[in-house]
mmCIF file of C-alpha atoms in Angstrom:
data_model
loop_
_atom_site.group_PDB
_atom_site.id
_atom_site.type_symbol
_atom_site.label_atom_id
_atom_site.label_comp_id
_atom_site.label_asym_id
_atom_site.label_seq_id
_atom_site.Cartn_x
_atom_site.Cartn_y
_atom_site.Cartn_z
ATOM 1 C CA MET A 1049 -27.107 -84.167 -81.961
ATOM 2 C CA SER A 1050 -25.616 -82.765 -85.171
ATOM 3 C CA THR A 1051 -27.715 -83.314 -88.291
ATOM 4 C CA ALA A 1052 -24.453 -84.007 -90.142
ATOM 5 C CA SER A 1053 -24.039 -87.222 -88.132
ATOM 6 C CA PRO A 1054 -26.311 -90.183 -88.843
ATOM 7 C CA ALA A 1055 -29.174 -90.639 -86.400
ATOM 8 C CA ILE A 1056 -28.639 -94.413 -86.550
ATOM 9 C CA SER A 1057 -25.470 -96.229 -87.557
ATOM 10 C CA VAL A 1058 -25.396 -100.017 -87.971
ATOM 11 C CA ALA A 1059 -22.070 -101.650 -88.851
ATOM 12 C CA GLY A 1060 -21.485 -105.333 -89.586
ATOM 13 C CA VAL A 1061 -24.392 -106.609 -87.494
ATOM 14 C CA THR A 1062 -24.871 -110.378 -87.549
ATOM 15 C CA TYR A 1063 -27.506 -112.144 -85.475
ATOM 16 C CA ILE A 1064 -27.957 -115.919 -85.342
ATOM 17 C CA TYR A 1065 -30.879 -117.897 -83.984
ATOM 18 C CA PRO A 1066 -30.267 -121.651 -83.597
ATOM 19 C CA GLY A 1067 -29.887 -122.853 -87.168
ATOM 20 C CA THR A 1068 -30.801 -119.469 -88.720
ATOM 21 C CA ARG A 1069 -28.707 -116.439 -89.638
ATOM 22 C CA ALA A 1070 -31.367 -113.774 -89.096
ATOM 23 C CA LEU A 1071 -29.019 -110.882 -89.940
ATOM 24 C CA ASP A 1072 -25.913 -111.272 -92.078
ATOM 25 C CA ALA A 1073 -23.281 -108.510 -91.763
ATOM 26 C CA VAL A 1074 -25.846 -105.700 -92.123
ATOM 27 C CA SER A 1075 -24.462 -102.146 -92.350
ATOM 28 C CA PHE A 1076 -26.147 -98.801 -93.043
ATOM 29 C CA ASP A 1077 -26.530 -95.222 -91.777
ATOM 30 C CA ILE A 1078 -29.887 -93.468 -91.327
ATOM 31 C CA PRO A 1079 -29.899 -89.670 -91.760
ATOM 32 C CA CYS A 1080 -31.556 -87.386 -89.228
ATOM 33 C CA ALA A 1081 -35.136 -86.174 -89.685
ATOM 34 C CA SER A 1082 -36.038 -88.944 -92.126
ATOM 35 C CA VAL A 1083 -38.571 -91.784 -92.292
ATOM 36 C CA THR A 1084 -37.123 -95.083 -93.474
ATOM 37 C CA ALA A 1085 -39.477 -97.763 -94.756
ATOM 38 C CA LEU A 1086 -38.062 -101.120 -93.607
ATOM 39 C CA VAL A 1087 -39.429 -103.663 -96.078
ATOM 40 C CA GLY A 1088 -38.940 -107.285 -97.016
ATOM 41 C CA PRO A 1089 -40.756 -110.641 -96.941
ATOM 42 C CA ASN A 1090 -41.652 -112.538 -93.787
ATOM 43 C CA GLY A 1091 -38.507 -113.903 -92.187
ATOM 44 C CA ALA A 1092 -36.271 -111.269 -93.790
ATOM 45 C CA GLY A 1093 -34.921 -110.121 -90.400
ATOM 46 C CA LYS A 1094 -36.864 -106.856 -90.019
ATOM 47 C CA THR A 1095 -38.097 -107.401 -86.464
ATOM 48 C CA THR A 1096 -34.724 -108.783 -85.383
ATOM 49 C CA LEU A 1097 -33.013 -105.700 -86.788
ATOM 50 C CA LEU A 1098 -35.377 -103.356 -84.935
ATOM 51 C CA ARG A 1099 -34.873 -105.282 -81.687
ATOM 52 C CA CYS A 1100 -31.102 -105.072 -82.079
ATOM 53 C CA ILE A 1101 -31.234 -101.321 -82.718
ATOM 54 C CA ALA A 1102 -33.515 -100.976 -79.678
ATOM 55 C CA GLY A 1103 -30.977 -102.837 -77.536
ATOM 56 C CA LEU A 1104 -33.400 -105.671 -76.769
ATOM 57 C CA ASP A 1105 -31.390 -108.344 -78.594
ATOM 58 C CA ARG A 1106 -27.591 -108.437 -78.673
ATOM 59 C CA PRO A 1107 -26.061 -109.356 -82.044
ATOM 60 C CA LEU A 1108 -23.240 -111.838 -82.403
ATOM 61 C CA THR A 1109 -21.059 -109.217 -84.115
ATOM 62 C CA GLY A 1110 -21.299 -105.580 -85.112
ATOM 63 C CA GLU A 1111 -21.806 -102.095 -83.711
ATOM 64 C CA ILE A 1112 -24.974 -100.003 -83.340
ATOM 65 C CA THR A 1113 -25.110 -96.300 -82.528
ATOM 66 C CA VAL A 1114 -28.319 -94.315 -81.936
ATOM 67 C CA ALA A 1115 -28.193 -90.526 -81.507
ATOM 68 C CA GLY A 1116 -24.473 -90.768 -80.812
ATOM 69 C CA VAL A 1117 -24.825 -93.463 -78.129
ATOM 70 C CA ASP A 1118 -23.394 -96.982 -78.415
ATOM 71 C CA VAL A 1119 -26.488 -99.149 -77.909
ATOM 72 C CA LEU A 1120 -24.533 -102.261 -76.942
ATOM 73 C CA GLU A 1121 -22.291 -100.493 -74.415
ATOM 74 C CA GLU A 1122 -24.795 -97.991 -72.953
ATOM 75 C CA PRO A 1123 -28.282 -99.447 -73.505
ATOM 76 C CA ARG A 1124 -30.035 -97.442 -70.758
ATOM 77 C CA LEU A 1125 -28.719 -94.124 -72.080
ATOM 78 C CA ALA A 1126 -29.654 -95.174 -75.619
ATOM 79 C CA HIS A 1127 -33.198 -95.987 -74.476
ATOM 80 C CA GLU A 1128 -33.624 -92.396 -73.285
ATOM 81 C CA ARG A 1129 -32.907 -91.240 -76.844
ATOM 82 C CA MET A 1130 -35.168 -93.664 -78.686
ATOM 83 C CA GLY A 1131 -38.727 -94.918 -78.688
ATOM 84 C CA TYR A 1132 -39.753 -98.439 -79.708
ATOM 85 C CA LEU A 1133 -43.129 -99.980 -80.496
ATOM 86 C CA SER A 1134 -43.205 -103.711 -81.118
ATOM 87 C CA ASP A 1135 -45.715 -105.474 -83.353
ATOM 88 C CA PHE A 1136 -47.339 -107.132 -80.317
ATOM 89 C CA PHE A 1137 -47.530 -104.359 -77.744
ATOM 90 C CA GLY A 1138 -49.259 -104.444 -74.367
ATOM 91 C CA LEU A 1139 -50.914 -101.875 -72.119
ATOM 92 C CA TYR A 1140 -51.811 -102.002 -68.429
ATOM 93 C CA ASP A 1141 -55.595 -102.165 -68.704
ATOM 94 C CA GLU A 1142 -56.217 -100.833 -65.185
ATOM 95 C CA LEU A 1143 -54.129 -97.689 -65.772
ATOM 96 C CA THR A 1144 -55.602 -94.551 -67.280
ATOM 97 C CA VAL A 1145 -54.098 -93.031 -70.405
ATOM 98 C CA ARG A 1146 -52.449 -90.364 -68.242
ATOM 99 C CA GLN A 1147 -50.954 -92.962 -65.909
ATOM 100 C CA SER A 1148 -49.691 -95.018 -68.863
ATOM 101 C CA LEU A 1149 -47.917 -92.017 -70.371
ATOM 102 C CA MET A 1150 -46.506 -90.939 -66.998
ATOM 103 C CA HIS A 1151 -45.152 -94.442 -66.394
ATOM 104 C CA ALA A 1152 -43.431 -94.520 -69.803
ATOM 105 C CA ALA A 1153 -42.009 -91.020 -69.381
ATOM 106 C CA SER A 1154 -40.647 -91.798 -65.906
ATOM 107 C CA ALA A 1155 -39.079 -95.044 -67.108
ATOM 108 C CA ASN A 1156 -37.221 -93.077 -69.782
ATOM 109 C CA GLY A 1157 -35.709 -90.416 -67.558
ATOM 110 C CA VAL A 1158 -38.382 -87.691 -67.423
ATOM 111 C CA ALA A 1159 -38.899 -86.491 -63.852
ATOM 112 C CA GLY A 1160 -39.987 -83.627 -61.636
ATOM 113 C CA GLU A 1161 -41.725 -80.590 -63.026
ATOM 114 C CA LYS A 1162 -41.250 -81.737 -66.632
ATOM 115 C CA LEU A 1163 -43.344 -84.869 -66.199
ATOM 116 C CA ALA A 1164 -46.858 -83.368 -66.343
ATOM 117 C CA ALA A 1165 -46.042 -81.078 -69.287
ATOM 118 C CA THR A 1166 -44.403 -83.940 -71.182
ATOM 119 C CA VAL A 1167 -47.476 -86.154 -70.776
ATOM 120 C CA THR A 1168 -49.814 -83.357 -71.866
ATOM 121 C CA GLN A 1169 -47.734 -82.667 -74.972
ATOM 122 C CA ALA A 1170 -47.669 -86.347 -75.967
ATOM 123 C CA ALA A 1171 -51.434 -86.644 -75.464
ATOM 124 C CA GLU A 1172 -52.040 -83.621 -77.679
ATOM 125 C CA ARG A 1173 -49.762 -85.026 -80.387
ATOM 126 C CA LEU A 1174 -51.759 -88.256 -80.420
ATOM 127 C CA GLU A 1175 -55.157 -86.527 -80.093
ATOM 128 C CA LEU A 1176 -55.649 -88.187 -76.714
ATOM 129 C CA ALA A 1177 -56.078 -85.072 -74.579
ATOM 130 C CA ASP A 1178 -59.780 -85.834 -74.019
ATOM 131 C CA ARG A 1179 -59.013 -89.451 -73.093
ATOM 132 C CA LEU A 1180 -56.430 -88.926 -70.358
ATOM 133 C CA GLU A 1181 -58.687 -90.108 -67.514
ATOM 134 C CA GLN A 1182 -60.036 -93.172 -69.346
ATOM 135 C CA ARG A 1183 -58.746 -96.624 -68.456
ATOM 136 C CA CYS A 1184 -56.898 -98.379 -71.280
ATOM 137 C CA ALA A 1185 -59.264 -101.352 -70.998
ATOM 138 C CA ALA A 1186 -62.104 -99.138 -72.246
ATOM 139 C CA LEU A 1187 -60.317 -97.955 -75.384
ATOM 140 C CA SER A 1188 -60.837 -99.165 -78.951
ATOM 141 C CA ARG A 1189 -58.059 -100.902 -80.903
ATOM 142 C CA GLY A 1190 -57.157 -97.661 -82.664
ATOM 143 C CA LEU A 1191 -57.005 -95.651 -79.455
ATOM 144 C CA ARG A 1192 -54.927 -98.338 -77.727
ATOM 145 C CA GLN A 1193 -52.504 -98.134 -80.641
ATOM 146 C CA ARG A 1194 -52.269 -94.369 -80.173
ATOM 147 C CA VAL A 1195 -51.545 -94.803 -76.457
ATOM 148 C CA ALA A 1196 -48.807 -97.305 -77.263
ATOM 149 C CA ILE A 1197 -47.231 -94.876 -79.734
ATOM 150 C CA GLY A 1198 -47.634 -92.138 -77.135
ATOM 151 C CA GLN A 1199 -45.626 -94.243 -74.685
ATOM 152 C CA ALA A 1200 -42.895 -94.569 -77.323
ATOM 153 C CA ILE A 1201 -42.629 -90.817 -77.978
ATOM 154 C CA VAL A 1202 -43.610 -89.293 -74.619
ATOM 155 C CA HIS A 1203 -39.969 -88.604 -73.689
ATOM 156 C CA ALA A 1204 -39.349 -86.801 -77.029
ATOM 157 C CA PRO A 1205 -36.748 -89.265 -78.373
ATOM 158 C CA ASP A 1206 -34.419 -88.514 -81.275
ATOM 159 C CA VAL A 1207 -35.247 -91.863 -82.901
ATOM 160 C CA LEU A 1208 -38.502 -93.820 -83.159
ATOM 161 C CA LEU A 1209 -38.637 -97.515 -84.153
ATOM 162 C CA LEU A 1210 -42.034 -98.898 -85.184
ATOM 163 C CA ASP A 1211 -42.847 -102.509 -86.073
ATOM 164 C CA GLU A 1212 -46.178 -102.777 -87.961
ATOM 165 C CA PRO A 1213 -47.630 -99.691 -86.232
ATOM 166 C CA ALA A 1214 -50.864 -99.626 -88.286
ATOM 167 C CA SER A 1215 -51.748 -103.297 -87.883
ATOM 168 C CA GLY A 1216 -55.483 -103.669 -87.291
ATOM 169 C CA LEU A 1217 -56.313 -99.983 -87.745
ATOM 170 C CA ASP A 1218 -59.133 -98.695 -89.923
ATOM 171 C CA PRO A 1219 -58.386 -96.422 -92.939
ATOM 172 C CA GLU A 1220 -59.132 -93.208 -91.043
ATOM 173 C CA ALA A 1221 -56.817 -94.192 -88.190
ATOM 174 C CA ARG A 1222 -54.082 -95.160 -90.677
ATOM 175 C CA HIS A 1223 -54.336 -91.747 -92.342
ATOM 176 C CA SER A 1224 -54.111 -90.025 -88.956
ATOM 177 C CA LEU A 1225 -51.048 -92.115 -88.128
ATOM 178 C CA ALA A 1226 -49.356 -91.184 -91.426
ATOM 179 C CA ALA A 1227 -49.956 -87.493 -90.697
ATOM 180 C CA LEU A 1228 -48.411 -87.937 -87.236
ATOM 181 C CA PHE A 1229 -45.286 -89.607 -88.606
ATOM 182 C CA THR A 1230 -44.846 -86.831 -91.163
ATOM 183 C CA ARG A 1231 -45.206 -84.224 -88.423
ATOM 184 C CA LEU A 1232 -42.676 -85.986 -86.174
ATOM 185 C CA LYS A 1233 -40.194 -86.120 -89.057
ATOM 186 C CA ASP A 1234 -40.733 -82.423 -89.784
ATOM 187 C CA GLU A 1235 -40.041 -81.688 -86.106
ATOM 188 C CA GLY A 1236 -36.665 -83.434 -86.416
ATOM 189 C CA MET A 1237 -37.386 -86.978 -85.259
ATOM 190 C CA THR A 1238 -35.917 -89.919 -87.181
ATOM 191 C CA LEU A 1239 -38.210 -92.897 -87.795
ATOM 192 C CA ILE A 1240 -37.796 -96.473 -89.011
ATOM 193 C CA VAL A 1241 -41.160 -98.049 -89.833
ATOM 194 C CA SER A 1242 -41.581 -101.713 -90.721
ATOM 195 C CA SER A 1243 -44.810 -102.653 -92.475
ATOM 196 C CA HIS A 1244 -46.174 -105.064 -95.078
ATOM 197 C CA ILE A 1245 -48.567 -102.369 -96.331
ATOM 198 C CA LEU A 1246 -46.317 -100.577 -98.813
ATOM 199 C CA ALA A 1247 -49.031 -98.183 -100.000
ATOM 200 C CA GLU A 1248 -49.288 -96.908 -96.439
ATOM 201 C CA LEU A 1249 -45.503 -96.382 -96.152
ATOM 202 C CA ASP A 1250 -45.619 -94.490 -99.443
ATOM 203 C CA GLU A 1251 -47.458 -91.618 -97.765
ATOM 204 C CA TYR A 1252 -44.621 -90.557 -95.483
ATOM 205 C CA SER A 1253 -41.352 -92.433 -96.176
ATOM 206 C CA THR A 1254 -38.240 -90.615 -97.404
ATOM 207 C CA HIS A 1255 -35.955 -93.670 -97.642
ATOM 208 C CA MET A 1256 -36.269 -97.388 -98.316
ATOM 209 C CA LEU A 1257 -34.249 -100.154 -96.658
ATOM 210 C CA VAL A 1258 -34.775 -103.637 -98.102
ATOM 211 C CA LEU A 1259 -33.893 -106.825 -96.223
ATOM 212 C CA ARG A 1260 -34.080 -110.287 -97.727
ATOM 213 C CA GLY A 1261 -32.798 -113.466 -96.090
ATOM 214 C CA GLY A 1262 -31.042 -111.412 -93.423
ATOM 215 C CA LYS A 1263 -29.034 -109.436 -95.990
ATOM 216 C CA LEU A 1264 -29.277 -105.756 -96.881
ATOM 217 C CA ILE A 1265 -30.446 -105.668 -100.500
ATOM 218 C CA GLU A 1266 -30.770 -101.920 -100.944
ATOM 219 C CA HIS A 1267 -30.847 -98.683 -98.960
ATOM 220 C CA ARG A 1268 -31.514 -95.421 -100.737
ATOM 221 C CA PRO A 1269 -33.582 -92.227 -100.829
ATOM 222 C CA LEU A 1270 -36.992 -92.623 -102.427
ATOM 223 C CA SER A 1271 -36.978 -89.339 -104.329
ATOM 224 C CA GLN A 1272 -34.798 -86.445 -105.408
ATOM 225 C CA THR A 1273 -36.576 -84.262 -102.840
ATOM 226 C CA VAL A 1274 -34.227 -85.728 -100.228
ATOM 227 C CA SER A 1275 -31.535 -83.197 -99.387
ATOM 228 C CA ARG A 1276 -28.024 -83.695 -100.709
ATOM 229 C CA SER A 1277 -26.656 -83.970 -97.152
ATOM 230 C CA GLN A 1278 -29.068 -86.851 -96.503
ATOM 231 C CA ALA A 1279 -28.352 -88.554 -99.816
ATOM 232 C CA ASP A 1280 -24.633 -88.466 -99.126
ATOM 233 C CA THR A 1281 -25.066 -90.509 -95.951
ATOM 234 C CA VAL A 1282 -26.494 -93.587 -97.671
ATOM 235 C CA ALA A 1283 -24.419 -96.129 -99.511
ATOM 236 C CA THR A 1284 -26.304 -96.049 -102.785
ATOM 237 C CA VAL A 1285 -26.414 -92.941 -105.010
ATOM 238 C CA ALA A 1286 -29.998 -92.085 -105.966
ATOM 239 C CA GLU A 1287 -31.212 -93.271 -109.363
ATOM 240 C CA GLN A 1288 -34.135 -91.444 -110.952
ATOM 241 C CA PRO A 1289 -36.545 -93.311 -113.243
ATOM 242 C CA VAL A 1290 -36.895 -91.419 -116.537
ATOM 243 C CA ARG A 1291 -39.436 -92.214 -119.282
ATOM 244 C CA VAL A 1292 -38.251 -91.659 -122.875
ATOM 245 C CA ARG A 1293 -40.837 -91.573 -125.666
ATOM 246 C CA LEU A 1294 -40.037 -91.215 -129.375
ATOM 247 C CA ALA A 1295 -41.903 -89.515 -132.220
ATOM 248 C CA TRP A 1296 -41.608 -92.704 -134.279
ATOM 249 C CA ALA A 1297 -40.089 -96.168 -134.011
ATOM 250 C CA TYR A 1298 -36.304 -96.287 -133.778
ATOM 251 C CA PRO A 1299 -35.087 -99.905 -134.213
ATOM 252 C CA GLY A 1300 -31.717 -99.351 -132.550
ATOM 253 C CA LEU A 1301 -33.108 -97.657 -129.420
ATOM 254 C CA ARG A 1302 -32.098 -100.317 -126.876
ATOM 255 C CA GLU A 1303 -28.510 -100.431 -128.127
ATOM 256 C CA GLN A 1304 -28.328 -96.632 -128.127
ATOM 257 C CA LEU A 1305 -29.600 -96.434 -124.569
ATOM 258 C CA ALA A 1306 -27.395 -99.269 -123.323
ATOM 259 C CA ALA A 1307 -24.314 -97.309 -124.403
ATOM 260 C CA LEU A 1308 -25.225 -94.256 -122.287
ATOM 261 C CA PRO A 1309 -22.926 -93.630 -119.298
ATOM 262 C CA GLY A 1310 -24.716 -93.301 -115.958
ATOM 263 C CA ALA A 1311 -27.957 -94.847 -117.175
ATOM 264 C CA ARG A 1312 -29.513 -98.325 -117.088
ATOM 265 C CA VAL A 1313 -32.275 -99.659 -119.300
ATOM 266 C CA ILE A 1314 -35.211 -101.083 -117.317
ATOM 267 C CA GLU A 1315 -37.669 -101.639 -120.149
ATOM 268 C CA CYS A 1316 -37.586 -100.749 -123.819
ATOM 269 C CA ASN A 1317 -39.350 -101.158 -127.143
ATOM 270 C CA SER A 1318 -38.679 -99.369 -130.426
ATOM 271 C CA ALA A 1319 -40.540 -96.163 -129.420
ATOM 272 C CA ASP A 1320 -40.648 -96.096 -125.618
ATOM 273 C CA ALA A 1321 -38.197 -96.823 -122.792
ATOM 274 C CA LEU A 1322 -37.743 -96.526 -119.037
ATOM 275 C CA LEU A 1323 -34.256 -95.628 -117.802
ATOM 276 C CA LEU A 1324 -32.639 -95.272 -114.420
ATOM 277 C CA VAL A 1325 -30.384 -92.221 -114.554
ATOM 278 C CA GLN A 1326 -27.801 -91.934 -111.793
ATOM 279 C CA GLY A 1327 -27.552 -88.405 -110.444
ATOM 280 C CA ALA A 1328 -29.585 -85.213 -110.452
ATOM 281 C CA ALA A 1329 -30.926 -82.896 -113.184
ATOM 282 C CA ASP A 1330 -27.531 -82.334 -114.816
ATOM 283 C CA ALA A 1331 -27.147 -86.079 -115.395
ATOM 284 C CA GLN A 1332 -30.576 -86.239 -117.038
ATOM 285 C CA ALA A 1333 -29.698 -83.259 -119.246
ATOM 286 C CA ALA A 1334 -26.534 -85.024 -120.388
ATOM 287 C CA VAL A 1335 -28.461 -88.163 -121.310
ATOM 288 C CA LEU A 1336 -31.045 -86.188 -123.277
ATOM 289 C CA ARG A 1337 -28.357 -84.212 -125.091
ATOM 290 C CA THR A 1338 -26.539 -87.411 -126.093
ATOM 291 C CA LEU A 1339 -29.737 -88.953 -127.501
ATOM 292 C CA ILE A 1340 -30.643 -85.861 -129.532
ATOM 293 C CA GLU A 1341 -27.113 -85.496 -130.907
ATOM 294 C CA ALA A 1342 -27.263 -89.146 -131.979
ATOM 295 C CA GLY A 1343 -30.406 -88.453 -133.994
ATOM 296 C CA VAL A 1344 -32.841 -90.334 -131.748
ATOM 297 C CA PRO A 1345 -36.331 -88.748 -132.340
ATOM 298 C CA VAL A 1346 -37.130 -87.946 -128.696
ATOM 299 C CA SER A 1347 -40.610 -86.464 -128.285
ATOM 300 C CA SER A 1348 -40.862 -86.738 -124.481
ATOM 301 C CA PHE A 1349 -38.245 -87.066 -121.725
ATOM 302 C CA SER A 1350 -39.568 -86.873 -118.166
ATOM 303 C CA GLU A 1351 -39.059 -88.182 -114.649
ATOM 304 C CA GLU A 1352 -41.323 -91.064 -113.748
ATOM 305 C CA HIS A 1353 -42.076 -91.205 -110.047
ATOM 306 C CA GLU A 1354 -42.507 -94.785 -108.943
ATOM 307 C CA ASN A 1355 -44.323 -95.745 -105.772
ATOM 308 C CA LEU A 1356 -42.733 -97.712 -102.943
ATOM 309 C CA HIS A 1357 -44.186 -101.010 -104.168
ATOM 310 C CA GLN A 1358 -42.608 -100.535 -107.613
ATOM 311 C CA SER A 1359 -39.336 -99.438 -106.054
ATOM 312 C CA TYR A 1360 -39.267 -102.485 -103.771
ATOM 313 C CA LEU A 1361 -39.970 -104.918 -106.618
ATOM 314 C CA ARG A 1362 -37.237 -103.328 -108.716
ATOM 315 C CA SER A 1363 -34.751 -103.770 -105.854
ATOM 316 C CA VAL A 1364 -35.686 -107.427 -105.464
ATOM 317 C CA GLN A 1365 -35.449 -108.063 -109.220
ATOM 318 C CA ARG A 1366 -32.053 -106.395 -109.375
ATOM 319 C CA ALA A 1367 -30.795 -108.471 -106.426
ATOM 320 C CA ALA A 1368 -32.096 -111.656 -108.081
ATOM 321 C CA GLY A 1369 -30.281 -110.729 -111.286
ATOM 322 C CA VAL A 1370 -27.012 -110.172 -109.454
ATOM 323 C CA SER A 1371 -27.351 -113.492 -107.593
ATOM 324 C CA ALA A 1372 -27.944 -115.333 -110.845
ATOM 325 C CA GLN A 1373 -24.727 -114.026 -112.414
#
C-alpha cells in the first residue's frame, strides 16, 4: 500500500442504535505509520466507530476503506489487512499460547510454511516466546492481554485497532505496551488506540481524534514532528502553542495579539500570553517580527508543547465555544 494514500478512510459514516445516533456523519483520513489517539467521554461513539472500521457493525450510511479495501463490500479481505482488539476480549483457556496464535493466524489467511514462522515472530514481538507451551488459563492478566494483542497482529496487518488495550494492566506492563506500539508504528503499521488514560496515550500517539456525542470534534497531528505528507492528509492544519513573555507590562497586549493573522489568543495578561500559531516555523517568525515591529517588549517567544490531556481539553472548549455562538 502506498504511504501517500491514507491507511484508513472514513467518509460520512452514520450509525444509529434505537433512539441514539451513535455516529453522526463522521469523516476523516488516517495517515500510514501513525498512532491515532481516539478520545472522548463515555458514550461518544468510540467503540462503535472502531467496530464499524473493523467491519463488525454496518453503518446506516457512509464508506470505510482500510489499506485500500472497502470494508463494507469486502469485509473478509479487509480483515486480512487489519487487527482488532476489543475492550472485552476472550481467549480459549484450554489452548496454549502457540495454539492461540496459530488459530488467529490461520483465520486471517496465513497458511502452509509461513504459519510457524509467523507465530514465532508474533511471540517474540510480545515477549511471549518462553510462554508458547503454556495454557492461556494459567496466564496472568497482563500476559493474557499480550496474547490477545498477539492474536490481533500475528498476521502482520497494515492497520491495528485497539479498544482500551491497557485496561487492568500494571504500570510496568503499560510501559511495555507503549514501547510495542511505538515499535509497530516505526515498522510501518498504522494504529488507532482508544483509551480513557490520556497520559498513557501521550507516550506514543502522533495524532488525536476527538469524538463527542457521535460527532467528530477535531482530528489533527499532535506535534510538528509529524511529516508534512502526514499533516496534509488530515482536515485540520496543525496549530502550534507558542508562549509569549514580555520584559514589562504592556496594557494593549491582548488587542495587539488579536489582530495578528494566523494566530489565536488562548490566554493573556499584560505581560504573558499563550497563542496558537497556524503553520510551521516561518509562521511563528512572522508573528514575532510583527510584534517587535509594533514595539511590543518581547523577552521570550517559544513553542509550548502541551500534553494530550491539555490538547483534548482545548478541543472540547473550542467546540463548546462554537456551539454557543
